[in-house]
Amino acid sequence: AQSVSQHNHHVILSEAASLELGCNYSYGGTVNLFWYVQYPGQHLQLLLKYFSGDPLVKGIKGFEAEFIKSKFSFNLRKPSVQWSDTAEYFCAVNAPGRRALTFGSGTRLQVQP
Amino acid sequence: DTGVSQDPRHKITKRGQNVTFRCDPISEHNRLYWYRQTLGQGPEFLTYFQNEAQLEKSRLLSDRFSAERPKGSFSTLEIQRTEQGDSAMYLCASSSPPGQRQADTQYFGPGTRLTVL
């Protein structure tokens, strides 16, 4: 089945460590790619998105993601995490021709001070 | 606050009862989406409106579920004869018309958490 996979379900890091969260999708064709974040007690917020152009996209709060078409991947990175980055992170994809987003199961990031 | 709003934020009901949730999108957005999120999972798409037209429905949307957007503004999601398996967070999102900046970006509301006893 066509899907979005997030490989890491729970990640624990110390402050200042580097972060990379994996996301792979299985759709062919042109897709739109998103990372959303959900801080504790808050609603889903958009971190960054990729529609076309430069495959390295920068988002809010120092996050970036790289689209690698050959690997069907859109991994999220941050060079140095902060305690305030503790949250759940969701990768999402617009499959070709569809408005609905397909989400991965999420990665819970815990940053220890 | 000009974001997506949802009401109520929490709903506890007994099995077999009907419930209705409301979503108010960002004012200039003509597209509105409903998703369901269960614990430990990402949101799953339920249905999508463009203006008042319901253009897509997921197979998750059983006959007990109905959504409306009568005037192309707010939307309601009704669940009839609720079951314990309906317990979830129900999320609403909206996006702007085609051709506008951010047209393919969905902005989410805070959700309605439903608990069916």
PDB file of N, CA and C in Angstrom, chain A residues 8-94:
ATOM      1  N   ASN A   8      11.924   6.340  12.974  1.00  0.00           N
ATOM      2  CA  ASN A   8      12.203   6.500  14.401  1.00  0.00           C
ATOM      3  C   ASN A   8      10.917   6.844  15.117  1.00  0.00           C
ATOM      4  N   HIS A   9      10.521   5.991  16.065  1.00  0.00           N
ATOM      5  CA  HIS A   9       9.284   6.276  16.787  1.00  0.00           C
ATOM      6  C   HIS A   9       9.535   7.156  17.997  1.00  0.00           C
ATOM      7  N   HIS A  10      10.682   6.953  18.631  1.00  0.00           N
ATOM      8  CA  HIS A  10      10.995   7.722  19.834  1.00  0.00           C
ATOM      9  C   HIS A  10      12.489   7.998  19.828  1.00  0.00           C
ATOM     10  N   VAL A  11      12.848   9.258  19.887  1.00  0.00           N
ATOM     11  CA  VAL A  11      14.250   9.660  19.885  1.00  0.00           C
ATOM     12  C   VAL A  11      14.527  10.485  21.128  1.00  0.00           C
ATOM     13  N   ILE A  12      15.590  10.135  21.820  1.00  0.00           N
ATOM     14  CA  ILE A  12      15.999  10.897  23.002  1.00  0.00           C
ATOM     15  C   ILE A  12      17.378  11.489  22.732  1.00  0.00           C
ATOM     16  N   LEU A  13      17.495  12.786  22.864  1.00  0.00           N
ATOM     17  CA  LEU A  13      18.765  13.480  22.627  1.00  0.00           C
ATOM     18  C   LEU A  13      19.072  14.435  23.768  1.00  0.00           C
ATOM     19  N   SER A  14      20.318  14.739  23.920  1.00  0.00           N
ATOM     20  CA  SER A  14      20.726  15.798  24.845  1.00  0.00           C
ATOM     21  C   SER A  14      20.756  17.121  24.094  1.00  0.00           C
ATOM     22  N   GLU A  15      20.580  18.193  24.831  1.00  0.00           N
ATOM     23  CA  GLU A  15      20.653  19.519  24.209  1.00  0.00           C
ATOM     24  C   GLU A  15      21.978  19.669  23.477  1.00  0.00           C
ATOM     25  N   ALA A  16      21.921  20.361  22.347  1.00  0.00           N
ATOM     26  CA  ALA A  16      23.060  20.648  21.464  1.00  0.00           C
ATOM     27  C   ALA A  16      23.404  19.487  20.546  1.00  0.00           C
ATOM     28  N   ALA A  17      22.768  18.341  20.729  1.00  0.00           N
ATOM     29  CA  ALA A  17      23.020  17.225  19.804  1.00  0.00           C
ATOM     30  C   ALA A  17      22.370  17.528  18.457  1.00  0.00           C
ATOM     31  N   SER A  18      22.861  16.863  17.428  1.00  0.00           N
ATOM     32  CA  SER A  18      22.269  17.036  16.103  1.00  0.00           C
ATOM     33  C   SER A  18      21.125  16.046  15.921  1.00  0.00           C
ATOM     34  N   LEU A  19      20.167  16.455  15.102  1.00  0.00           N
ATOM     35  CA  LEU A  19      18.957  15.666  14.901  1.00  0.00           C
ATOM     36  C   LEU A  19      18.793  15.318  13.430  1.00  0.00           C
ATOM     37  N   GLU A  20      18.423  14.086  13.158  1.00  0.00           N
ATOM     38  CA  GLU A  20      17.944  13.726  11.833  1.00  0.00           C
ATOM     39  C   GLU A  20      16.830  12.720  11.992  1.00  0.00           C
ATOM     40  N   LEU A  21      15.664  13.071  11.475  1.00  0.00           N
ATOM     41  CA  LEU A  21      14.499  12.192  11.513  1.00  0.00           C
ATOM     42  C   LEU A  21      14.192  11.745  10.094  1.00  0.00           C
ATOM     43  N   GLY A  22      14.027  10.441   9.933  1.00  0.00           N
ATOM     44  CA  GLY A  22      13.816   9.897   8.606  1.00  0.00           C
ATOM     45  C   GLY A  22      12.357   9.886   8.185  1.00  0.00           C
ATOM     46  N   CYS A  23      12.142  10.090   6.888  1.00  0.00           N
ATOM     47  CA  CYS A  23      10.807   9.994   6.308  1.00  0.00           C
ATOM     48  C   CYS A  23      10.952   9.446   4.900  1.00  0.00           C
ATOM     49  N   ASN A  24      10.237   8.376   4.612  1.00  0.00           N
ATOM     50  CA  ASN A  24      10.194   7.827   3.266  1.00  0.00           C
ATOM     51  C   ASN A  24       8.740   7.684   2.823  1.00  0.00           C
ATOM     52  N   TYR A  25       8.520   7.857   1.536  1.00  0.00           N
ATOM     53  CA  TYR A  25       7.169   7.721   0.998  1.00  0.00           C
ATOM     54  C   TYR A  25       7.231   6.779  -0.190  1.00  0.00           C
ATOM     55  N   SER A  26       6.062   6.260  -0.542  1.00  0.00           N
ATOM     56  CA  SER A  26       6.064   5.244  -1.588  1.00  0.00           C
ATOM     57  C   SER A  26       5.267   5.651  -2.823  1.00  0.00           C
ATOM     58  N   TYR A  27       5.000   6.947  -2.994  1.00  0.00           N
ATOM     59  CA  TYR A  27       4.238   7.396  -4.148  1.00  0.00           C
ATOM     60  C   TYR A  27       5.162   7.722  -5.306  1.00  0.00           C
ATOM     61  N   GLY A  28       4.755   7.380  -6.507  1.00  0.00           N
ATOM     62  CA  GLY A  28       5.463   7.816  -7.681  1.00  0.00           C
ATOM     63  C   GLY A  28       4.931   9.162  -8.121  1.00  0.00           C
ATOM     64  N   GLY A  29       5.619   9.795  -9.031  1.00  0.00           N
ATOM     65  CA  GLY A  29       5.128  11.064  -9.548  1.00  0.00           C
ATOM     66  C   GLY A  29       5.468  12.236  -8.646  1.00  0.00           C
ATOM     67  N   THR A  30       4.846  13.351  -8.946  1.00  0.00           N
ATOM     68  CA  THR A  30       5.141  14.590  -8.235  1.00  0.00           C
ATOM     69  C   THR A  30       4.352  14.649  -6.926  1.00  0.00           C
ATOM     70  N   VAL A  31       5.060  14.889  -5.854  1.00  0.00           N
ATOM     71  CA  VAL A  31       4.430  14.973  -4.540  1.00  0.00           C
ATOM     72  C   VAL A  31       4.796  16.287  -3.865  1.00  0.00           C
ATOM     73  N   ASN A  32       3.949  16.704  -2.961  1.00  0.00           N
ATOM     74  CA  ASN A  32       4.273  17.799  -2.044  1.00  0.00           C
ATOM     75  C   ASN A  32       4.614  17.166  -0.702  1.00  0.00           C
ATOM     76  N   LEU A  33       5.615  17.682  -0.038  1.00  0.00           N
ATOM     77  CA  LEU A  33       6.119  17.071   1.188  1.00  0.00           C
ATOM     78  C   LEU A  33       6.115  18.095   2.318  1.00  0.00           C
ATOM     79  N   PHE A  34       5.768  17.634   3.500  1.00  0.00           N
ATOM     80  CA  PHE A  34       5.620  18.524   4.653  1.00  0.00           C
ATOM     81  C   PHE A  34       6.201  17.860   5.902  1.00  0.00           C
ATOM     82  N   TRP A  35       6.670  18.684   6.801  1.00  0.00           N
ATOM     83  CA  TRP A  35       6.913  18.286   8.179  1.00  0.00           C
ATOM     84  C   TRP A  35       6.067  19.190   9.081  1.00  0.00           C
ATOM     85  N   TYR A  36       5.313  18.538   9.952  1.00  0.00           N
ATOM     86  CA  TYR A  36       4.539  19.239  10.962  1.00  0.00           C
ATOM     87  C   TYR A  36       5.087  18.871  12.336  1.00  0.00           C
ATOM     88  N   VAL A  37       4.899  19.774  13.298  1.00  0.00           N
ATOM     89  CA  VAL A  37       5.323  19.532  14.674  1.00  0.00           C
ATOM     90  C   VAL A  37       4.136  19.756  15.600  1.00  0.00           C
ATOM     91  N   GLN A  38       4.084  18.940  16.632  1.00  0.00           N
ATOM     92  CA  GLN A  38       3.036  19.098  17.642  1.00  0.00           C
ATOM     93  C   GLN A  38       3.706  19.164  19.001  1.00  0.00           C
ATOM     94  N   TYR A  39       3.785  20.362  19.551  1.00  0.00           N
ATOM     95  CA  TYR A  39       4.338  20.541  20.886  1.00  0.00           C
ATOM     96  C   TYR A  39       3.315  20.060  21.911  1.00  0.00           C
ATOM     97  N   PRO A  40       3.766  19.673  23.096  1.00  0.00           N
ATOM     98  CA  PRO A  40       2.839  19.157  24.114  1.00  0.00           C
ATOM     99  C   PRO A  40       1.682  20.115  24.365  1.00  0.00           C
ATOM    100  N   GLY A  41       0.477  19.602  24.230  1.00  0.00           N
ATOM    101  CA  GLY A  41      -0.723  20.396  24.497  1.00  0.00           C
ATOM    102  C   GLY A  41      -1.088  21.378  23.411  1.00  0.00           C
ATOM    103  N   GLN A  42      -0.382  21.355  22.307  1.00  0.00           N
ATOM    104  CA  GLN A  42      -0.669  22.301  21.228  1.00  0.00           C
ATOM    105  C   GLN A  42      -1.098  21.575  19.957  1.00  0.00           C
ATOM    106  N   HIS A  43      -1.575  22.356  18.972  1.00  0.00           N
ATOM    107  CA  HIS A  43      -2.035  21.739  17.737  1.00  0.00           C
ATOM    108  C   HIS A  43      -0.892  21.602  16.734  1.00  0.00           C
ATOM    109  N   LEU A  44      -1.144  20.866  15.683  1.00  0.00           N
ATOM    110  CA  LEU A  44      -0.156  20.668  14.622  1.00  0.00           C
ATOM    111  C   LEU A  44       0.231  22.003  13.996  1.00  0.00           C
ATOM    112  N   GLN A  45       1.537  22.199  13.866  1.00  0.00           N
ATOM    113  CA  GLN A  45       2.045  23.414  13.236  1.00  0.00           C
ATOM    114  C   GLN A  45       2.979  23.018  12.104  1.00  0.00           C
ATOM    115  N   LEU A  46       2.957  23.792  11.041  1.00  0.00           N
ATOM    116  CA  LEU A  46       3.819  23.532   9.905  1.00  0.00           C
ATOM    117  C   LEU A  46       5.258  23.951  10.224  1.00  0.00           C
ATOM    118  N   LEU A  47       6.187  23.018  10.019  1.00  0.00           N
ATOM    119  CA  LEU A  47       7.612  23.319  10.189  1.00  0.00           C
ATOM    120  C   LEU A  47       8.221  23.782   8.875  1.00  0.00           C
ATOM    121  N   LEU A  48       7.965  23.016   7.835  1.00  0.00           N
ATOM    122  CA  LEU A  48       8.496  23.342   6.515  1.00  0.00           C
ATOM    123  C   LEU A  48       7.782  22.499   5.467  1.00  0.00           C
ATOM    124  N   LYS A  49       8.006  22.869   4.211  1.00  0.00           N
ATOM    125  CA  LYS A  49       7.360  22.160   3.116  1.00  0.00           C
ATOM    126  C   LYS A  49       8.237  22.201   1.873  1.00  0.00           C
ATOM    127  N   TYR A  50       8.021  21.219   1.007  1.00  0.00           N
ATOM    128  CA  TYR A  50       8.698  21.186  -0.285  1.00  0.00           C
ATOM    129  C   TYR A  50       7.664  20.949  -1.369  1.00  0.00           C
ATOM    130  N   PHE A  51       7.658  21.855  -2.367  1.00  0.00           N
ATOM    131  CA  PHE A  51       6.789  21.672  -3.524  1.00  0.00           C
ATOM    132  C   PHE A  51       7.627  21.426  -4.770  1.00  0.00           C
ATOM    133  N   SER A  52       8.652  22.221  -4.960  1.00  0.00           N
ATOM    134  CA  SER A  52       9.518  22.095  -6.126  1.00  0.00           C
ATOM    135  C   SER A  52      10.744  22.970  -5.886  1.00  0.00           C
ATOM    136  N   GLY A  53      11.719  22.871  -6.803  1.00  0.00           N
ATOM    137  CA  GLY A  53      12.881  23.736  -6.717  1.00  0.00           C
ATOM    138  C   GLY A  53      13.984  23.125  -5.875  1.00  0.00           C
ATOM    139  N   ASP A  54      14.685  23.984  -5.161  1.00  0.00           N
ATOM    140  CA  ASP A  54      15.819  23.560  -4.338  1.00  0.00           C
ATOM    141  C   ASP A  54      15.386  22.456  -3.385  1.00  0.00           C
ATOM    142  N   PRO A  55      16.043  21.288  -3.468  1.00  0.00           N
ATOM    143  CA  PRO A  55      15.601  20.170  -2.624  1.00  0.00           C
ATOM    144  C   PRO A  55      15.957  20.340  -1.145  1.00  0.00           C
ATOM    145  N   LEU A  56      16.762  21.331  -0.824  1.00  0.00           N
ATOM    146  CA  LEU A  56      17.064  21.601   0.577  1.00  0.00           C
ATOM    147  C   LEU A  56      16.200  22.779   1.015  1.00  0.00           C
ATOM    148  N   VAL A  57      15.269  22.507   1.891  1.00  0.00           N
ATOM    149  CA  VAL A  57      14.336  23.553   2.317  1.00  0.00           C
ATOM    150  C   VAL A  57      14.578  23.892   3.772  1.00  0.00           C
ATOM    151  N   LYS A  58      14.434  25.157   4.061  1.00  0.00           N
ATOM    152  CA  LYS A  58      14.613  25.628   5.437  1.00  0.00           C
ATOM    153  C   LYS A  58      13.259  26.009   6.001  1.00  0.00           C
ATOM    154  N   GLY A  59      13.082  25.663   7.273  1.00  0.00           N
ATOM    155  CA  GLY A  59      11.822  25.978   7.927  1.00  0.00           C
ATOM    156  C   GLY A  59      12.039  26.867   9.129  1.00  0.00           C
ATOM    157  N   ILE A  60      11.048  26.840  10.017  1.00  0.00           N
ATOM    158  CA  ILE A  60      11.136  27.663  11.204  1.00  0.00           C
ATOM    159  C   ILE A  60      12.023  27.004  12.251  1.00  0.00           C
ATOM    160  N   LYS A  61      12.493  27.797  13.186  1.00  0.00           N
ATOM    161  CA  LYS A  61      13.227  27.326  14.365  1.00  0.00           C
ATOM    162  C   LYS A  61      14.492  26.547  14.015  1.00  0.00           C
ATOM    163  N   GLY A  62      15.110  26.858  12.896  1.00  0.00           N
ATOM    164  CA  GLY A  62      16.388  26.254  12.551  1.00  0.00           C
ATOM    165  C   GLY A  62      16.313  24.877  11.925  1.00  0.00           C
ATOM    166  N   PHE A  63      15.102  24.397  11.626  1.00  0.00           N
ATOM    167  CA  PHE A  63      14.940  23.098  10.992  1.00  0.00           C
ATOM    168  C   PHE A  63      15.136  23.200   9.485  1.00  0.00           C
ATOM    169  N   GLU A  64      15.614  22.117   8.896  1.00  0.00           N
ATOM    170  CA  GLU A  64      15.701  22.018   7.455  1.00  0.00           C
ATOM    171  C   GLU A  64      15.413  20.583   7.047  1.00  0.00           C
ATOM    172  N   ALA A  65      15.095  20.397   5.777  1.00  0.00           N
ATOM    173  CA  ALA A  65      14.829  19.049   5.278  1.00  0.00           C
ATOM    174  C   ALA A  65      15.361  18.950   3.862  1.00  0.00           C
ATOM    175  N   GLU A  66      15.770  17.743   3.499  1.00  0.00           N
ATOM    176  CA  GLU A  66      16.304  17.512   2.168  1.00  0.00           C
ATOM    177  C   GLU A  66      15.458  16.480   1.448  1.00  0.00           C
ATOM    178  N   PHE A  67      14.995  16.857   0.265  1.00  0.00           N
ATOM    179  CA  PHE A  67      14.239  15.960  -0.596  1.00  0.00           C
ATOM    180  C   PHE A  67      15.222  15.235  -1.501  1.00  0.00           C
ATOM    181  N   ILE A  68      15.238  13.901  -1.409  1.00  0.00           N
ATOM    182  CA  ILE A  68      16.066  13.101  -2.297  1.00  0.00           C
ATOM    183  C   ILE A  68      15.123  12.224  -3.099  1.00  0.00           C
ATOM    184  N   LYS A  69      14.887  12.626  -4.351  1.00  0.00           N
ATOM    185  CA  LYS A  69      13.874  11.963  -5.163  1.00  0.00           C
ATOM    186  C   LYS A  69      14.200  10.507  -5.402  1.00  0.00           C
ATOM    187  N   SER A  70      15.465  10.204  -5.631  1.00  0.00           N
ATOM    188  CA  SER A  70      15.859   8.829  -5.947  1.00  0.00           C
ATOM    189  C   SER A  70      15.652   7.892  -4.770  1.00  0.00           C
ATOM    190  N   LYS A  71      15.648   8.442  -3.581  1.00  0.00           N
ATOM    191  CA  LYS A  71      15.459   7.636  -2.376  1.00  0.00           C
ATOM    192  C   LYS A  71      14.051   7.770  -1.803  1.00  0.00           C
ATOM    193  N   PHE A  72      13.200   8.553  -2.453  1.00  0.00           N
ATOM    194  CA  PHE A  72      11.839   8.799  -1.960  1.00  0.00           C
ATOM    195  C   PHE A  72      11.895   9.226  -0.488  1.00  0.00           C
ATOM    196  N   SER A  73      12.829  10.110  -0.188  1.00  0.00           N
ATOM    197  CA  SER A  73      13.009  10.503   1.208  1.00  0.00           C
ATOM    198  C   SER A  73      12.909  12.008   1.390  1.00  0.00           C
ATOM    199  N   PHE A  74      12.560  12.382   2.606  1.00  0.00           N
ATOM    200  CA  PHE A  74      12.443  13.797   2.968  1.00  0.00           C
ATOM    201  C   PHE A  74      12.793  13.894   4.454  1.00  0.00           C
ATOM    202  N   ASN A  75      14.075  13.793   4.762  1.00  0.00           N
ATOM    203  CA  ASN A  75      14.527  13.730   6.139  1.00  0.00           C
ATOM    204  C   ASN A  75      14.643  15.118   6.756  1.00  0.00           C
ATOM    205  N   LEU A  76      14.280  15.191   7.999  1.00  0.00           N
ATOM    206  CA  LEU A  76      14.297  16.445   8.760  1.00  0.00           C
ATOM    207  C   LEU A  76      15.583  16.528   9.563  1.00  0.00           C
ATOM    208  N   ARG A  77      16.191  17.694   9.589  1.00  0.00           N
ATOM    209  CA  ARG A  77      17.459  17.867  10.317  1.00  0.00           C
ATOM    210  C   ARG A  77      17.466  19.169  11.103  1.00  0.00           C
ATOM    211  N   LYS A  78      18.250  19.120  12.181  1.00  0.00           N
ATOM    212  CA  LYS A  78      18.562  20.343  12.935  1.00  0.00           C
ATOM    213  C   LYS A  78      19.942  20.133  13.537  1.00  0.00           C
ATOM    214  N   PRO A  79      20.850  21.082  13.343  1.00  0.00           N
ATOM    215  CA  PRO A  79      22.229  20.866  13.783  1.00  0.00           C
ATOM    216  C   PRO A  79      22.388  20.805  15.303  1.00  0.00           C
ATOM    217  N   SER A  80      21.529  21.508  16.035  1.00  0.00           N
ATOM    218  CA  SER A  80      21.699  21.581  17.484  1.00  0.00           C
ATOM    219  C   SER A  80      20.327  21.758  18.127  1.00  0.00           C
ATOM    220  N   VAL A  81      19.841  20.701  18.774  1.00  0.00           N
ATOM    221  CA  VAL A  81      18.486  20.759  19.331  1.00  0.00           C
ATOM    222  C   VAL A  81      18.487  21.453  20.690  1.00  0.00           C
ATOM    223  N   GLN A  82      17.315  21.982  21.019  1.00  0.00           N
ATOM    224  CA  GLN A  82      17.110  22.620  22.312  1.00  0.00           C
ATOM    225  C   GLN A  82      16.016  21.869  23.059  1.00  0.00           C
ATOM    226  N   TRP A  83      15.975  22.080  24.367  1.00  0.00           N
ATOM    227  CA  TRP A  83      14.956  21.433  25.181  1.00  0.00           C
ATOM    228  C   TRP A  83      13.556  21.749  24.640  1.00  0.00           C
ATOM    229  N   SER A  84      13.380  22.966  24.121  1.00  0.00           N
ATOM    230  CA  SER A  84      12.075  23.399  23.614  1.00  0.00           C
ATOM    231  C   SER A  84      11.665  22.686  22.323  1.00  0.00           C
ATOM    232  N   ASP A  85      12.570  21.893  21.745  1.00  0.00           N
ATOM    233  CA  ASP A  85      12.217  21.118  20.554  1.00  0.00           C
ATOM    234  C   ASP A  85      11.509  19.812  20.907  1.00  0.00           C
ATOM    235  N   THR A  86      11.386  19.525  22.185  1.00  0.00           N
ATOM    236  CA  THR A  86      10.642  18.344  22.618  1.00  0.00           C
ATOM    237  C   THR A  86       9.230  18.419  22.081  1.00  0.00           C
ATOM    238  N   ALA A  87       8.862  17.426  21.275  1.00  0.00           N
ATOM    239  CA  ALA A  87       7.576  17.467  20.576  1.00  0.00           C
ATOM    240  C   ALA A  87       7.429  16.179  19.773  1.00  0.00           C
ATOM    241  N   GLU A  88       6.287  16.071  19.090  1.00  0.00           N
ATOM    242  CA  GLU A  88       6.097  14.984  18.142  1.00  0.00           C
ATOM    243  C   GLU A  88       6.167  15.557  16.735  1.00  0.00           C
ATOM    244  N   TYR A  89       6.876  14.876  15.882  1.00  0.00           N
ATOM    245  CA  TYR A  89       7.133  15.367  14.523  1.00  0.00           C
ATOM    246  C   TYR A  89       6.495  14.410  13.521  1.00  0.00           C
ATOM    247  N   PHE A  90       5.739  14.992  12.583  1.00  0.00           N
ATOM    248  CA  PHE A  90       5.033  14.196  11.587  1.00  0.00           C
ATOM    249  C   PHE A  90       5.465  14.605  10.183  1.00  0.00           C
ATOM    250  N   CYS A  91       5.779  13.609   9.391  1.00  0.00           N
ATOM    251  CA  CYS A  91       6.023  13.807   7.970  1.00  0.00           C
ATOM    252  C   CYS A  91       4.700  13.572   7.237  1.00  0.00           C
ATOM    253  N   ALA A  92       4.421  14.348   6.211  1.00  0.00           N
ATOM    254  CA  ALA A  92       3.167  14.201   5.474  1.00  0.00           C
ATOM    255  C   ALA A  92       3.402  14.437   3.991  1.00  0.00           C
ATOM    256  N   VAL A  93       2.573  13.786   3.185  1.00  0.00           N
ATOM    257  CA  VAL A  93       2.732  13.824   1.729  1.00  0.00           C
ATOM    258  C   VAL A  93       1.375  14.040   1.076  1.00  0.00           C
ATOM    259  N   ASN A  94       1.348  14.928   0.086  1.00  0.00           N
ATOM    260  CA  ASN A  94       0.218  14.994  -0.843  1.00  0.00           C
ATOM    261  C   ASN A  94       0.531  14.026  -1.969  1.00  0.00           C
TER     262      ASN A  94
END
